Coordinates of C-alpha atoms in Angstrom, one line a residue:
L1 CA 104.9 22.6 96.7
N2 CA 107.2 19.9 98.6
V3 CA 108.7 21.2 102.5
T4 CA 111.5 22.9 101.5
E5 CA 110.1 25.1 98.9
E6 CA 107.0 25.7 101.3
K7 CA 109.3 26.5 104.1
F8 CA 111.3 29.3 101.4
V9 CA 107.9 30.8 100.6
L10 CA 106.6 31.4 104.4
A11 CA 110.1 32.8 105.4
T12 CA 110.0 35.1 102.3
L13 CA 106.1 36.0 102.9
A14 CA 107.0 36.9 106.6
G15 CA 110.1 38.8 105.5
C16 CA 108.0 40.9 103.4
T17 CA 105.5 41.7 105.9
E18 CA 108.2 42.3 108.2
Y19 CA 110.1 45.1 106.5
K20 CA 107.4 46.1 104.6
S21 CA 108.5 50.0 105.3
L22 CA 112.0 49.6 104.0
L23 CA 111.0 48.0 101.0
D24 CA 108.2 50.6 100.2
V25 CA 111.1 52.8 100.1
V26 CA 113.3 51.4 97.0
V27 CA 109.8 50.4 95.3
N28 CA 108.0 53.7 95.7
A29 CA 111.0 55.6 94.3
F30 CA 111.0 53.1 91.3
Y31 CA 107.6 53.8 90.3
A32 CA 108.7 57.6 90.7
Q33 CA 111.6 57.6 89.0
D34 CA 112.2 54.6 86.3
G35 CA 109.4 52.5 86.8
R36 CA 107.1 55.3 85.2
Y37 CA 105.3 52.9 82.8
C38 CA 105.2 49.7 84.7
L39 CA 102.2 48.5 85.7
L40 CA 101.1 48.9 89.9
S41 CA 100.0 45.1 89.9
E42 CA 103.4 44.3 90.0
R43 CA 104.4 45.8 93.0
N44 CA 104.6 42.8 94.8
L45 CA 107.2 41.1 92.8
Y46 CA 109.2 44.1 93.0
I47 CA 109.0 43.7 96.7
V48 CA 110.3 40.3 97.2
I49 CA 112.9 40.8 94.1
C50 CA 114.0 43.9 96.5
Y51 CA 113.7 41.6 99.9
L52 CA 115.3 38.7 98.3
A53 CA 118.2 41.0 97.4
T54 CA 118.7 43.0 100.4
F55 CA 118.2 40.0 103.2
Q56 CA 118.8 36.3 101.3
L57 CA 121.4 37.2 98.5
E58 CA 123.9 35.3 101.5
E59 CA 121.8 32.2 101.9
L60 CA 120.6 31.6 98.7
G61 CA 123.6 32.7 96.5
L62 CA 124.4 34.4 93.4
Q63 CA 123.7 31.2 91.2
H64 CA 120.1 30.7 92.6
F65 CA 119.1 34.2 93.0
S66 CA 120.2 34.8 89.0
R67 CA 117.6 31.6 88.7
I68 CA 114.5 33.3 89.7
V69 CA 115.3 36.6 88.3
K70 CA 116.1 35.1 85.0
S71 CA 112.7 32.9 85.1
L72 CA 110.7 36.5 85.3
D73 CA 110.3 38.9 82.7
T74 CA 113.4 40.5 81.3
A75 CA 113.4 43.9 80.7
K76 CA 111.3 44.3 84.3
M77 CA 114.2 42.8 86.1
Q78 CA 117.0 44.3 84.3
K79 CA 115.4 47.5 85.1
F80 CA 114.8 47.0 88.6
L81 CA 118.2 45.8 89.5
R82 CA 120.0 48.6 87.5
F83 CA 118.3 50.7 89.9
F84 CA 118.6 49.3 92.8
F85 CA 122.3 48.2 92.7
N86 CA 123.5 51.8 92.0
N87 CA 126.4 53.1 93.7
L88 CA 125.0 56.3 94.0
H89 CA 121.5 55.2 95.4
L90 CA 122.9 53.1 97.9
N91 CA 125.2 55.9 99.7
T92 CA 122.7 58.5 99.6
W93 CA 119.0 58.4 99.8
I94 CA 118.6 54.7 100.4
K95 CA 120.8 54.9 103.6
D96 CA 119.4 58.0 104.8
E97 CA 115.3 57.1 104.3
W98 CA 116.6 53.6 105.9
S99 CA 118.3 55.2 108.9
H100 CA 114.7 57.3 109.7
F101 CA 113.7 53.3 110.7
Y102 CA 116.8 51.5 111.9
D103 CA 120.0 53.4 113.5
S104 CA 122.6 54.5 110.5
P105 CA 125.8 52.0 111.9
Y106 CA 123.0 48.9 111.8
V107 CA 121.9 50.2 108.2
K108 CA 125.1 50.8 107.0
E109 CA 127.0 47.1 108.5
N110 CA 124.1 45.1 107.8
L111 CA 121.9 46.1 105.6
I112 CA 124.1 48.7 102.6
D113 CA 127.6 47.4 102.9
P114 CA 126.7 43.4 101.8
L115 CA 124.7 45.0 98.9
L116 CA 127.7 46.9 97.6
R117 CA 130.3 43.5 98.2
W118 CA 127.5 41.8 95.9
Q119 CA 127.3 45.0 93.5
P120 CA 130.1 43.8 90.8
K121 CA 128.2 40.0 90.7
V122 CA 124.8 41.4 90.5
Q123 CA 126.1 43.7 87.8
Q124 CA 127.5 40.9 85.7
L125 CA 123.6 39.4 86.0
I126 CA 122.5 42.8 84.8
V127 CA 124.9 42.8 82.3
Q128 CA 123.7 39.0 80.8
L129 CA 119.8 40.6 80.7
K130 CA 120.9 43.2 79.0
N131 CA 122.5 40.7 76.2
K132 CA 119.6 39.0 76.4
L133 CA 117.3 41.5 75.5
N134 CA 119.5 42.9 72.7
N135 CA 119.8 39.3 71.1
L136 CA 115.7 39.4 70.6
T137 CA 115.5 39.6 66.9
T138 CA 112.1 39.3 65.2
T139 CA 112.7 37.0 61.9
V140 CA 110.5 38.2 59.2
K141 CA 109.9 35.8 56.3
T142 CA 111.5 38.1 53.1
S143 CA 109.3 37.3 49.9
T144 CA 111.5 37.0 47.0
V145 CA 111.7 40.4 44.9
T146 CA 110.7 39.9 41.1
Q147 CA 113.7 40.4 38.7
P148 CA 113.1 43.0 35.8
K149 CA 114.4 41.2 32.2
E150 CA 114.7 43.4 29.1
F151 CA 112.2 43.1 26.0
N152 CA 113.8 41.6 22.8
L153 CA 113.2 44.3 20.4
T154 CA 114.5 44.8 17.3
V155 CA 117.3 47.4 16.8
P156 CA 116.5 50.5 14.3
K157 CA 118.7 51.5 11.9
P158 CA 120.2 54.9 12.4
R159 CA 119.0 57.8 10.5
A160 CA 120.5 59.8 7.9
I161 CA 121.6 63.5 8.9
P162 CA 119.5 65.8 6.6
L163 CA 122.1 68.4 4.5
P164 CA 121.8 71.9 5.9
L165 CA 119.2 74.6 4.0
P166 CA 120.9 77.7 2.4
T167 CA 120.0 80.7 5.0
H168 CA 120.8 84.4 4.6
L169 CA 122.4 86.2 7.4
P170 CA 119.8 88.2 9.5
V171 CA 119.8 92.2 9.2
R172 CA 119.9 94.0 12.2
E173 CA 117.2 97.1 11.8
K174 CA 119.2 101.1 12.9
R175 CA 118.7 102.3 16.4
R176 CA 116.8 105.2 17.0
P177 CA 118.8 107.8 18.8
V178 CA 118.0 108.6 22.1
P179 CA 115.9 111.9 22.1
P180 CA 117.5 115.0 23.7
S181 CA 114.4 115.0 26.6
T182 CA 116.3 112.1 28.1
Y183 CA 119.3 114.8 29.4
K184 CA 116.8 117.8 29.7
P185 CA 114.8 118.5 33.0
P186 CA 111.2 118.6 32.7
K187 CA 109.0 121.6 32.6
E188 CA 106.9 120.2 35.3
K189 CA 109.7 120.6 37.7
K190 CA 110.2 124.1 36.9
Q191 CA 106.9 124.9 37.2
L192 CA 106.5 123.2 40.6
E193 CA 109.9 125.5 41.3
A194 CA 108.4 128.5 40.5
I195 CA 105.1 128.4 42.3
K196 CA 106.9 127.7 45.8
E197 CA 109.1 130.3 45.2
K198 CA 105.9 132.1 44.7
N199 CA 104.1 130.8 47.2
L200 CA 107.0 131.7 49.7
Q201 CA 107.1 135.1 48.5
E202 CA 103.6 135.5 49.4
A203 CA 103.9 133.9 52.6
H204 CA 106.7 136.7 53.5
V205 CA 104.5 139.7 52.4
S206 CA 101.7 137.6 54.6
I207 CA 104.0 137.8 57.9
M208 CA 105.1 141.4 57.2
F209 CA 100.9 142.3 57.1
L210 CA 100.7 140.6 60.1
F211 CA 103.8 142.6 61.7
Y212 CA 102.6 145.9 60.8
S213 CA 99.4 145.9 62.3
F214 CA 101.1 145.7 65.4
L215 CA 103.3 148.2 65.1
P216 CA 103.4 151.9 65.3
S217 CA 102.4 153.9 62.2
K218 CA 106.4 155.6 62.0
L219 CA 107.9 152.0 62.4
V220 CA 105.4 150.9 59.6
L221 CA 106.8 153.3 57.2
L222 CA 110.2 153.0 57.6
Y223 CA 110.2 149.1 57.3
C224 CA 108.9 150.1 53.8
C225 CA 111.1 152.0 52.8
I226 CA 113.8 149.7 53.8
F227 CA 111.6 146.7 52.2
T228 CA 111.8 148.4 48.6
R229 CA 115.4 148.3 48.0
T230 CA 117.4 145.3 46.4
F231 CA 118.9 143.2 50.0
S232 CA 120.7 139.9 50.0
E233 CA 119.6 136.6 51.8
T234 CA 121.5 137.3 54.8
N235 CA 120.3 141.1 55.1
L236 CA 116.7 140.2 54.5
L237 CA 116.9 137.8 57.6
L238 CA 118.5 140.3 59.4
L239 CA 115.3 142.3 58.9
H240 CA 113.1 139.7 60.0
L241 CA 115.2 139.7 63.1
I242 CA 114.3 143.2 63.8
T243 CA 110.8 143.0 62.7
L244 CA 110.4 139.9 65.2
R245 CA 111.6 141.7 68.3
L246 CA 109.6 144.7 67.4
F247 CA 106.6 142.2 67.4
L248 CA 107.4 140.7 70.5
Y249 CA 107.6 143.9 72.2
R250 CA 104.4 145.2 71.3
V251 CA 103.0 141.8 72.3
L252 CA 104.2 142.5 75.7
E253 CA 102.8 146.1 76.0
F254 CA 99.6 144.4 75.4
V255 CA 99.9 141.8 78.0
S256 CA 101.1 144.2 80.7
S257 CA 97.9 146.2 80.1
I258 CA 95.5 143.5 80.6
D259 CA 96.9 142.3 83.8
N260 CA 94.4 143.9 85.7
I261 CA 91.6 142.2 83.9
P262 CA 89.6 140.2 86.6
I263 CA 89.5 136.2 86.4
K264 CA 86.3 134.4 87.1
L265 CA 87.0 131.8 90.1
N266 CA 84.9 128.5 90.8
T267 CA 83.2 127.5 94.0
A268 CA 86.6 125.0 94.8
A269 CA 89.5 127.9 93.9
I270 CA 87.4 130.3 95.9
L271 CA 87.7 128.0 99.0
R272 CA 90.9 126.8 98.1
E273 CA 92.5 130.5 98.2
G274 CA 90.6 131.5 101.2
A275 CA 91.8 128.8 103.1
L276 CA 95.4 129.6 101.8
Y277 CA 95.0 133.1 103.2
Q278 CA 93.4 132.0 106.5
R279 CA 96.0 129.6 107.2
K280 CA 99.4 131.9 106.4
M281 CA 97.2 134.4 108.8
E282 CA 96.8 131.9 111.4
E283 CA 100.9 131.5 110.9
E284 CA 101.7 135.3 110.9
L285 CA 99.3 135.6 114.5
K286 CA 100.9 132.5 116.2
R287 CA 104.6 134.2 115.0
V288 CA 103.4 137.2 116.3
E289 CA 102.3 135.8 119.7
N290 CA 105.3 133.7 120.3
L291 CA 107.6 137.1 120.0
Q292 CA 105.8 138.6 122.2
Q293 CA 105.9 135.7 124.8
G294 CA 109.7 136.1 124.5
A295 CA 110.7 133.2 122.2
G296 CA 114.0 132.7 121.6
E297 CA 116.4 131.2 119.5
P298 CA 116.1 126.9 119.0
S299 CA 119.4 126.3 119.8
E300 CA 119.0 125.1 122.8
F301 CA 116.0 122.8 122.0
L302 CA 118.1 121.7 118.6
E303 CA 121.2 120.5 121.2
W304 CA 119.2 118.4 123.7
Q305 CA 117.1 117.3 120.6
K306 CA 120.4 115.8 119.5
Q307 CA 121.6 114.0 122.7
M308 CA 117.8 112.7 122.7
R309 CA 118.1 111.2 119.3
G310 CA 121.6 109.8 120.1
K311 CA 120.5 108.3 122.9
D312 CA 117.5 106.5 121.0
L313 CA 120.3 105.5 118.7
E314 CA 122.2 103.9 121.5
E315 CA 118.9 102.2 122.9
Q316 CA 118.8 100.7 119.4
L317 CA 121.7 99.1 118.7
A318 CA 121.8 97.9 121.8
E319 CA 119.0 96.4 121.6
I320 CA 120.0 95.1 118.2
E321 CA 123.1 94.0 119.8
C322 CA 120.3 91.7 122.3
R323 CA 118.5 90.4 119.6
R324 CA 121.9 88.9 118.0
L325 CA 122.8 87.5 121.2
Q326 CA 119.2 86.4 121.8
G327 CA 119.3 84.3 118.1
K328 CA 122.7 82.8 119.4
L329 CA 121.1 81.9 122.2
S330 CA 117.9 80.2 120.8
H331 CA 120.7 78.4 118.1
E332 CA 122.6 77.2 121.0
E333 CA 119.4 76.1 122.7
A334 CA 117.9 74.4 119.5
V335 CA 121.3 72.3 119.2
L336 CA 120.9 71.0 123.0
A337 CA 117.0 70.5 122.8
R338 CA 117.9 68.5 119.0
Q339 CA 120.6 66.3 120.9
N340 CA 118.2 65.7 124.0
V341 CA 115.5 64.5 121.6
I342 CA 118.1 61.9 120.1
Q343 CA 119.1 60.9 123.1
E344 CA 115.2 60.5 124.4
N345 CA 114.5 58.6 120.6
K346 CA 117.5 55.8 121.6
K347 CA 116.0 54.8 125.1
K348 CA 112.2 54.7 123.5
A349 CA 113.8 52.8 120.9
D350 CA 115.3 50.3 123.5
L351 CA 112.4 50.3 125.4
L352 CA 110.4 49.5 122.1
R353 CA 113.1 46.3 121.6
E354 CA 112.4 45.0 125.5
E355 CA 109.0 45.6 125.5
K356 CA 109.2 43.4 122.0
A357 CA 110.8 40.6 123.4
E358 CA 108.6 40.1 125.9
L359 CA 105.9 40.1 123.8
M360 CA 107.1 37.6 121.8
H361 CA 107.7 35.8 125.3
Q362 CA 104.3 36.2 125.9
H363 CA 103.2 34.9 122.5
A364 CA 105.4 32.1 123.1
E365 CA 103.8 31.0 126.9
K366 CA 100.4 31.6 125.4
R367 CA 100.7 29.8 122.0
L368 CA 102.0 26.5 124.5
Q369 CA 98.7 27.4 127.1
K370 CA 96.4 27.1 123.6
Q371 CA 98.2 23.9 122.3
K372 CA 97.5 22.3 126.1
E373 CA 93.7 23.3 126.1
M374 CA 93.3 22.0 122.9
K375 CA 94.5 18.6 123.9
E376 CA 92.0 18.8 126.5
L377 CA 89.2 19.4 124.0
A378 CA 90.2 16.8 121.7
E379 CA 89.7 14.8 124.9
Q380 CA 86.5 15.6 125.8
V381 CA 85.1 15.4 122.4
M382 CA 87.0 11.6 122.3
E383 CA 84.4 11.4 125.4
G384 CA 81.4 12.8 123.8
H385 CA 81.6 10.3 121.3
K386 CA 81.3 7.5 123.4
N387 CA 77.6 9.1 124.7
V388 CA 76.2 10.7 121.6
K389 CA 73.5 8.1 121.4
Q390 CA 72.0 9.6 124.7
V391 CA 72.8 12.7 123.8
K392 CA 70.8 12.7 120.8
T393 CA 67.4 11.6 122.6
K394 CA 67.5 14.3 125.2
L395 CA 68.3 16.3 122.0
Q396 CA 65.3 15.3 120.1
E397 CA 62.9 15.4 123.3
Y398 CA 64.0 18.9 123.7
K399 CA 63.4 19.7 120.4
H400 CA 59.8 17.8 120.2
Q401 CA 58.9 20.2 123.7
I402 CA 60.1 23.9 122.3
A403 CA 58.3 22.9 118.9
Q404 CA 54.9 22.7 120.8
Q405 CA 55.6 25.5 122.8
V406 CA 55.7 27.3 119.6
S407 CA 53.0 26.2 117.7
E408 CA 50.9 26.9 120.8
E409 CA 52.3 30.6 121.0
S410 CA 51.8 31.1 117.1
G411 CA 48.3 29.8 117.6
E412 CA 47.7 32.7 120.1
L413 CA 49.4 35.5 118.0
L414 CA 47.3 34.3 114.9
R415 CA 44.0 34.8 117.0
R416 CA 45.2 38.2 118.8
A417 CA 45.9 39.4 115.2
L418 CA 42.4 38.3 113.5
E419 CA 40.7 40.5 116.1
E420 CA 42.6 43.6 116.1
E421 CA 42.3 43.9 112.3
E422 CA 38.4 43.2 112.8
E423 CA 38.2 46.3 115.0
K424 CA 40.1 48.0 112.8
A425 CA 38.1 47.4 109.9
K426 CA 34.8 48.0 111.8
K427 CA 36.5 51.9 113.2
R428 CA 37.1 52.4 109.3
Y429 CA 33.2 51.5 108.0
E430 CA 32.5 53.9 110.7
L431 CA 34.7 56.5 110.1
I432 CA 33.5 56.2 106.0
Q433 CA 30.0 56.8 106.6
Q434 CA 30.2 59.6 108.5
I435 CA 32.2 61.2 105.8
R436 CA 29.8 60.3 103.4
A437 CA 27.4 61.7 105.6
L438 CA 28.9 65.0 106.0
E439 CA 29.2 65.5 102.1
S440 CA 25.3 64.7 101.2
V441 CA 24.6 68.1 103.4
P442 CA 24.1 71.1 101.5
G443 CA 26.4 73.8 101.8
S444 CA 26.3 77.4 100.9
R445 CA 29.2 78.3 98.3
H446 CA 29.5 81.7 98.7
K447 CA 31.6 83.8 100.8
F448 CA 30.9 86.9 102.0
V449 CA 33.7 89.2 102.4
D450 CA 34.1 91.1 105.5
L451 CA 36.8 94.2 105.2
T452 CA 37.0 94.8 108.7
E453 CA 38.3 91.1 109.7
T454 CA 41.5 89.7 110.1
G455 CA 42.1 86.6 108.0
G456 CA 42.7 85.1 110.8
H457 CA 45.8 82.5 110.0
G458 CA 47.2 82.9 113.2
L459 CA 50.1 84.9 111.9
F460 CA 52.1 88.1 114.0
G461 CA 50.8 91.6 112.8
E462 CA 47.8 90.5 110.9
M463 CA 45.7 93.0 110.1
S464 CA 42.0 93.9 107.9
I465 CA 42.2 95.9 104.8
V466 CA 40.8 99.0 106.2
E467 CA 43.4 99.1 109.0
L468 CA 45.8 98.2 106.0
R469 CA 44.4 101.1 104.0
E470 CA 44.8 103.5 107.0
R471 CA 48.4 102.8 107.8
L472 CA 49.5 102.8 104.1
A473 CA 47.8 106.8 103.9
L474 CA 49.9 107.8 107.6
L475 CA 53.1 106.3 105.7
K476 CA 52.6 108.4 102.6
E477 CA 51.6 111.6 104.8
T478 CA 55.0 110.9 107.0
Q479 CA 57.2 110.1 103.9
K480 CA 56.2 113.7 102.3
A481 CA 56.5 115.4 105.7
A482 CA 60.5 114.1 105.8
E483 CA 61.0 115.1 102.0
E484 CA 59.6 118.5 102.2
E485 CA 61.8 118.9 105.9
K486 CA 64.6 117.7 103.6
R487 CA 64.1 120.1 100.3
D488 CA 64.0 123.0 103.3
Q489 CA 67.6 121.4 104.9
I490 CA 68.9 121.4 101.7
I491 CA 67.9 125.1 100.0
H492 CA 69.0 126.4 103.8
E493 CA 72.4 124.3 103.1
K494 CA 72.8 126.0 99.8
Q495 CA 71.9 129.7 101.2
A496 CA 74.7 129.3 103.7
K497 CA 77.4 127.9 101.0
E498 CA 76.4 131.3 98.5
Q499 CA 76.9 133.2 101.8
L500 CA 80.2 131.8 102.4
I501 CA 81.8 132.0 99.3
L502 CA 80.8 136.0 99.3
E503 CA 82.4 136.1 102.1
K504 CA 86.0 134.5 101.2
L505 CA 85.6 136.6 98.2
D506 CA 85.3 139.6 100.3
Q507 CA 88.3 138.3 101.7
I508 CA 90.3 137.5 99.4
S509 CA 90.1 140.9 97.0
Q510 CA 91.1 142.6 100.3
F511 CA 94.0 140.1 100.8
R512 CA 94.6 140.9 96.9
A513 CA 95.0 144.2 97.2
E514 CA 96.8 144.5 101.0
L515 CA 99.5 142.0 98.8
G516 CA 99.4 144.8 95.8
R517 CA 100.4 147.6 98.2
A518 CA 102.8 145.4 99.7
A519 CA 104.4 144.8 96.2
A520 CA 104.1 148.5 95.1
L521 CA 105.7 149.6 98.7
K522 CA 108.4 146.8 97.4
S523 CA 109.2 147.9 93.9
E524 CA 109.5 151.1 94.4
K525 CA 111.9 150.7 97.6
K526 CA 113.9 148.9 94.8
R527 CA 113.9 151.3 91.9
K528 CA 115.2 153.8 94.5
S529 CA 117.3 151.7 95.9
Q530 CA 118.8 150.9 92.4
S531 CA 118.6 154.8 91.3
G532 CA 120.5 156.1 94.1
E533 CA 123.7 153.5 93.5
K534 CA 126.1 154.1 91.2
P535 CA 126.9 151.4 89.0
V536 CA 130.5 150.0 89.9
K537 CA 132.4 148.5 86.4
D538 CA 135.3 146.4 86.6
E539 CA 138.2 147.1 85.3
R540 CA 138.0 144.8 82.4
I541 CA 135.0 146.0 81.2
L542 CA 136.6 149.8 81.0
T543 CA 140.3 148.9 79.0
L544 CA 137.4 146.5 77.0
Q545 CA 135.4 150.1 76.4
K546 CA 138.6 152.0 75.5
K547 CA 140.0 149.6 73.1
I548 CA 136.5 149.6 71.5
V549 CA 137.0 153.6 70.9
E550 CA 140.1 153.7 70.1
K551 CA 139.2 151.1 67.6
K552 CA 136.1 153.3 66.4
K553 CA 138.5 156.4 65.8
E554 CA 141.2 154.3 63.5
R555 CA 138.1 153.2 61.3
K556 CA 136.7 156.9 60.7
K557 CA 140.5 157.9 60.1
Q558 CA 140.8 155.3 57.5
A559 CA 137.2 155.9 56.3
G560 CA 138.3 159.7 55.8
L561 CA 141.3 158.6 53.9
L562 CA 139.7 156.5 52.0

């Protein structure tokens, strides 16, 4: 590269590094939306194009920028430029995201407005790239198609039309007449209707016999006499209704006769009914005690309760209003805190800018200092080259001394290592001899077991086999005694529960008897009160009765005349 190209490349690299956070916003969004199928290895390419379009387009000019873009892949550049130079993207989320790093006025004036000014010209470049993509048509070699030719065949002569043979007209056979059974109902249908009617009559007879079993003998004779006559369907229906009413009357008499049959109760029902009667008795006793103590009407208590509820409601409303006002207050405090945070952020940004300027100044001073030191070092090196021979001789003597010292020390260390190895081999040999001597001594292989001794493993709670057996026997005896005790306790609890159920049954029978007596007295009083009172009839009913009597008389007179 020449000097200008090298300078341009270095400036581009420095700018991409400095504004990496801004460029990453656009490139990450491009990969998330339009560039989902682009390669991640091409990320730096999009970063460089984004940097040139944002910060260097004024210096480069559209001609140089379009030359750089057209030298790259057409489809990729057209897709990225269409995404980046979109008016909606620039004015919405790109502007908002860049405002997180720099002030909003700076972003609008120095970054977004220049891009919007260049947007029409860049749009022409995008159209050129699109046309270039559309014109890339692949030329396919077309092979020559074989053209078919007709065969040169001889044309056959036309055949003569044959004369028709003499034929007779077909004679139709006489059709059979429709059988008369078609218009008549089948015999099976008549048979089915007869069977159905017979079954209906049998069902009527069985129902009647069922009714007779519940009716007295006089009603049965009367009903048989009536049934022997011929009736129409409506009269027969009325007769069935009368019989049904008599049947229900007999059923009610039978049910009233079995009211006093005792019902068998289970344990839960007995305890539940006993608890109910006990609760009723306690409530009655409590009511009597309150009356004896002079309990009055609860109107004062209700008035006090109403006042207290009103006070509670007022307190709740006041608390709700307080909460609402507290919410407003917290909102105002949040707004103020946000404004304070913005001011603090601005102050911090100013401080950072000042620190950055100071650091740049310090960096420049350090750089100058370093250049001075390098010059001094170069001068020292030049002076050192003059005394190289003296230094070389001194260095060789120094190395020779070091080599002698190292050889002497290595010999001493080698001698010590050999002595240590010989001593270790002697000790190993003596140990092997002792082990072989112990192995040559014959030992007893039979082991005698003493059940009264422990294993000697050094564990906590270690015991012999005899002690273990004794403890197991004691444990079995304690378990057996506990089982017997639990069994006796269960038997006592069962007997106590049976006694409680018997007591509850006695109590229930007493309550039922008392309730029966009270119900009998109540019904007797009601019957006496009903017998003592004279029935009062309405005037409309009396007039209707009179009209009915008059109509009956008129009907009888007409019957007599007839």
